[in-house]
PDB file of C-alpha atoms in Angstrom:
ATOM      1  CA  TYR Z 243     105.644 133.142 113.745  1.00 55.00           C
ATOM      2  CA  PRO Z 244     109.208 134.003 112.521  1.00 60.00           C
ATOM      3  CA  GLN Z 245     108.202 130.845 110.125  1.00 62.00           C
ATOM      4  CA  ALA Z 246     105.679 132.761 108.950  1.00 61.00           C
ATOM      5  CA  LEU Z 247     107.965 134.869 106.626  1.00 61.00           C
ATOM      6  CA  ALA Z 248     110.529 131.992 105.526  1.00 60.00           C
ATOM      7  CA  ALA Z 249     106.783 130.135 104.556  1.00 62.00           C
ATOM      8  CA  VAL Z 250     105.722 133.805 102.629  1.00 63.00           C
ATOM      9  CA  ALA Z 251     108.854 134.268 100.307  1.00 57.00           C
ATOM     10  CA  SER Z 252     108.263 130.147  98.813  1.00 67.00           C
ATOM     11  CA  GLY Z 253     105.602 131.149  97.659  1.00 76.00           C
ATOM     12  CA  ALA Z 254     103.371 129.737 100.073  1.00 80.00           C
ATOM     13  CA  VAL Z 255      99.171 129.705  99.725  1.00 84.00           C
ATOM     14  CA  ALA Z 256      98.392 128.945 103.372  1.00 87.00           C
ATOM     15  CA  LEU Z 257      99.734 128.437 106.544  1.00 83.00           C
ATOM     16  CA  VAL Z 258      98.328 125.326 108.266  1.00 85.00           C
ATOM     17  CA  ASP Z 259      97.996 125.363 112.272  1.00 84.00           C
ATOM     18  CA  ASP Z 260      96.590 123.114 114.169  1.00 82.00           C
ATOM     19  CA  ASP Z 261      95.005 125.269 117.217  1.00 84.00           C
ATOM     20  CA  ARG Z 262      91.205 125.873 115.656  1.00 88.00           C
ATOM     21  CA  SER Z 263      91.438 130.443 117.250  1.00 91.00           C
ATOM     22  CA  LEU Z 264      94.194 130.756 114.371  1.00 86.00           C
ATOM     23  CA  ALA Z 265      91.854 129.432 111.458  1.00 90.00           C
ATOM     24  CA  GLY Z 266      90.651 132.598 109.736  1.00 92.00           C
ATOM     25  CA  THR Z 267      93.637 134.969 110.562  1.00 90.00           C
ATOM     26  CA  VAL Z 268      96.270 136.105 108.788  1.00 88.00           C
ATOM     27  CA  ILE Z 269     100.218 136.026 109.567  1.00 82.00           C
ATOM     28  CA  ALA Z 270     102.573 137.914 106.868  1.00 79.00           C
ATOM     29  CA  GLY Z 271      99.319 138.040 104.839  1.00 82.00           C
ATOM     30  CA  VAL Z 272      99.233 134.900 103.876  1.00 83.00           C
ATOM     31  CA  PRO Z 273      95.647 132.610 105.195  1.00 88.00           C
ATOM     32  CA  VAL Z 274      95.716 130.564 108.312  1.00 88.00           C
ATOM     33  CA  ARG Z 275      93.721 127.491 107.843  1.00 89.00           C
ATOM     34  CA  HIS Z 276      93.455 124.463 109.951  1.00 89.00           C
ATOM     35  CA  ALA Z 277      95.165 121.178 109.113  1.00 86.00           C
ATOM     36  CA  ALA Z 278      91.932 119.434 108.620  1.00 88.00           C
ATOM     37  CA  ASP Z 279      91.476 121.266 105.517  1.00 90.00           C
ATOM     38  CA  LEU Z 280      95.304 120.233 104.336  1.00 88.00           C
ATOM     39  CA  ALA Z 281      93.729 117.847 102.019  1.00 90.00           C
ATOM     40  CA  ALA Z 282      91.628 119.723 100.299  1.00 92.00           C
ATOM     41  CA  LEU Z 283      94.503 122.646 100.303  1.00 90.00           C
ATOM     42  CA  VAL Z 284      96.282 120.716  98.658  1.00 91.00           C
ATOM     43  CA  ALA Z 285      93.463 119.192  96.297  1.00 92.00           C
ATOM     44  CA  ARG Z 286      92.987 122.815  95.558  1.00 92.00           C
ATOM     45  CA  TYR Z 287      95.731 124.479  94.589  1.00 89.00           C
ATOM     46  CA  GLY Z 288      97.633 120.994  93.412  1.00 91.00           C
ATOM     47  CA  VAL Z 289     100.558 122.033  95.816  1.00 89.00           C
ATOM     48  CA  GLY Z 290     102.944 119.399  95.366  1.00 89.00           C
ATOM     49  CA  ARG Z 291     106.090 121.231  99.009  1.00 86.00           C
ATOM     50  CA  VAL Z 292     104.586 121.222 102.198  1.00 86.00           C
ATOM     51  CA  LEU Z 293     106.542 123.687 104.882  1.00 80.00           C
ATOM     52  CA  LEU Z 294     107.093 122.563 108.287  1.00 80.00           C
ATOM     53  CA  ALA Z 295     107.226 124.798 110.815  1.00 76.00           C
ATOM     54  CA  LEU Z 296     107.716 123.079 114.235  1.00 75.00           C
ATOM     55  CA  PRO Z 297     110.352 123.949 115.979  1.00 72.00           C
ATOM     56  CA  ALA Z 298     109.647 122.654 119.354  1.00 78.00           C
ATOM     57  CA  ILE Z 299     107.823 119.544 119.141  1.00 80.00           C
ATOM     58  CA  ASP Z 300     110.193 116.169 119.845  1.00 86.00           C
ATOM     59  CA  ARG Z 301     111.313 113.606 116.520  1.00 87.00           C
ATOM     60  CA  ARG Z 302     107.901 111.828 117.655  1.00 91.00           C
ATOM     61  CA  GLU Z 303     105.522 113.742 117.335  1.00 87.00           C
ATOM     62  CA  ARG Z 304     107.571 115.717 113.674  1.00 84.00           C
ATOM     63  CA  ARG Z 305     107.585 111.062 112.624  1.00 87.00           C
ATOM     64  CA  ALA Z 306     104.175 110.924 113.079  1.00 87.00           C
ATOM     65  CA  ILE Z 307     102.871 114.313 111.118  1.00 84.00           C
ATOM     66  CA  ILE Z 308     104.896 113.597 108.098  1.00 86.00           C
ATOM     67  CA  GLU Z 309     103.297 109.968 108.516  1.00 87.00           C
ATOM     68  CA  ARG Z 310      99.626 111.990 108.094  1.00 84.00           C
ATOM     69  CA  LEU Z 311     101.235 113.819 105.351  1.00 87.00           C
ATOM     70  CA  ALA Z 312     102.201 110.911 103.239  1.00 90.00           C
ATOM     71  CA  CYS Z 313      99.179 110.106 101.678  1.00 90.00           C
ATOM     72  CA  LEU Z 314      98.743 113.693  99.930  1.00 90.00           C
ATOM     73  CA  ALA Z 315     101.790 112.436  97.503  1.00 88.00           C
ATOM     74  CA  VAL Z 316     103.774 116.258  98.677  1.00 91.00           C
ATOM     75  CA  HIS Z 317     107.665 116.576  99.391  1.00 89.00           C
ATOM     76  CA  VAL Z 318     107.433 117.786 103.141  1.00 87.00           C
ATOM     77  CA  GLN Z 319     110.582 120.176 103.920  1.00 82.00           C
ATOM     78  CA  THR Z 320     111.538 120.955 107.088  1.00 80.00           C
ATOM     79  CA  VAL Z 321     112.267 124.918 108.215  1.00 72.00           C
ATOM     80  CA  PRO Z 322     115.101 125.053 110.936  1.00 68.00           C
ATOM     81  CA  ASP Z 323     114.062 127.801 113.936  1.00 64.00           C
ATOM     82  CA  VAL Z 324     114.585 131.371 113.403  1.00 58.00           C
ATOM     83  CA  ALA Z 325     114.167 132.427 116.346  1.00 55.00           C
TER      84      ALA Z 325
END
């Protein structure tokens, strides 16, 4: 997770992944939460920006994720692949 370092540098409150096996772990000092928790995280911490670090997905998948985030009223920023 090289993108996790970018998230840490930006002051991330959590890393969010749709892989349930990662939920509850910690990467680069930041807790990993399941994607289903995103709305609660936004509300609890007043999140205003979501960093999207998914370099392996295609444009259609990226657009679908951004559309799902639209209801949360957050700014979505794509983190480039740093590998």
